[in-house]
Amino acid sequence: MATGKKIKNTGKSVKGKVKETTGKAVGNESLELKGKAEQTAADAKQAGQKAKDALT
């Protein structure tokens, strides 16, 4: 996997986790859901990149 893309996806996942945790802490369900969505999207991109790398 390209290192830059891996770092970018990991960063998005961490950002999502922070949003989710903050949302839980302050009782903001919308922020919590946005955080979960960001994590899911980052994980999917990372999995796709790993699959792409496995084929090459």
mmCIF file of C-alpha atoms in Angstrom:
data_model
loop_
_atom_site.group_PDB
_atom_site.id
_atom_site.type_symbol
_atom_site.label_atom_id
_atom_site.label_comp_id
_atom_site.label_asym_id
_atom_site.label_seq_id
_atom_site.Cartn_x
_atom_site.Cartn_y
_atom_site.Cartn_z
ATOM 1 C CA MET A 1 0.000 0.000 0.000
ATOM 2 C CA ALA A 2 1.220 3.450 -0.761
ATOM 3 C CA THR A 3 2.453 4.919 2.495
ATOM 4 C CA GLY A 4 0.777 8.274 1.900
ATOM 5 C CA LYS A 5 -2.631 6.694 1.358
ATOM 6 C CA LYS A 6 -2.213 4.460 4.404
ATOM 7 C CA ILE A 7 -1.403 7.465 6.594
ATOM 8 C CA LYS A 8 -4.313 9.427 5.146
ATOM 9 C CA ASN A 9 -6.793 6.600 5.786
ATOM 10 C CA THR A 10 -5.461 6.037 9.298
ATOM 11 C CA GLY A 11 -5.764 9.754 9.991
ATOM 12 C CA LYS A 12 -9.382 9.764 8.847
ATOM 13 C CA SER A 13 -10.110 6.758 11.034
ATOM 14 C CA VAL A 14 -8.567 8.455 14.075
ATOM 15 C CA LYS A 15 -10.463 11.663 13.327
ATOM 16 C CA GLY A 16 -13.672 9.639 13.173
ATOM 17 C CA LYS A 17 -12.902 7.955 16.478
ATOM 18 C CA VAL A 18 -12.329 11.350 18.117
ATOM 19 C CA LYS A 19 -15.665 12.607 16.778
ATOM 20 C CA GLU A 20 -17.443 9.477 17.973
ATOM 21 C CA THR A 21 -15.931 9.700 21.459
ATOM 22 C CA THR A 22 -16.659 13.422 21.722
ATOM 23 C CA GLY A 23 -20.227 12.853 20.595
ATOM 24 C CA LYS A 24 -20.717 10.198 23.273
ATOM 25 C CA ALA A 25 -19.161 12.404 25.945
ATOM 26 C CA VAL A 26 -21.364 15.421 25.237
ATOM 27 C CA GLY A 27 -24.487 13.495 24.291
ATOM 28 C CA ASN A 28 -24.427 14.607 20.646
ATOM 29 C CA GLU A 29 -25.769 11.638 18.682
ATOM 30 C CA SER A 30 -25.239 13.362 15.327
ATOM 31 C CA LEU A 31 -21.530 13.888 15.985
ATOM 32 C CA GLU A 32 -21.211 10.320 17.201
ATOM 33 C CA LEU A 33 -22.797 8.976 14.007
ATOM 34 C CA LYS A 34 -20.605 11.189 11.811
ATOM 35 C CA GLY A 35 -17.550 9.799 13.571
ATOM 36 C CA LYS A 36 -18.653 6.221 13.015
ATOM 37 C CA ALA A 37 -19.322 6.976 9.341
ATOM 38 C CA GLU A 38 -15.851 8.475 8.883
ATOM 39 C CA GLN A 39 -14.277 5.408 10.465
ATOM 40 C CA THR A 40 -16.253 3.067 8.241
ATOM 41 C CA ALA A 41 -15.321 4.997 5.099
ATOM 42 C CA ALA A 42 -11.635 5.079 6.028
ATOM 43 C CA ASP A 43 -11.618 1.358 6.816
ATOM 44 C CA ALA A 44 -13.293 0.559 3.496
ATOM 45 C CA LYS A 45 -10.775 2.649 1.562
ATOM 46 C CA GLN A 46 -7.903 0.994 3.379
ATOM 47 C CA ALA A 47 -9.304 -2.488 2.662
ATOM 48 C CA GLY A 48 -9.731 -1.591 -1.004
ATOM 49 C CA GLN A 49 -6.163 -0.346 -1.197
ATOM 50 C CA LYS A 50 -4.876 -3.552 0.425
ATOM 51 C CA ALA A 51 -6.813 -5.638 -2.103
ATOM 52 C CA LYS A 52 -5.438 -3.544 -4.941
ATOM 53 C CA ASP A 53 -1.892 -4.010 -3.637
ATOM 54 C CA ALA A 54 -2.407 -7.771 -3.328
ATOM 55 C CA LEU A 55 -3.262 -7.980 -7.023
ATOM 56 C CA THR A 56 -0.142 -6.168 -8.146
#
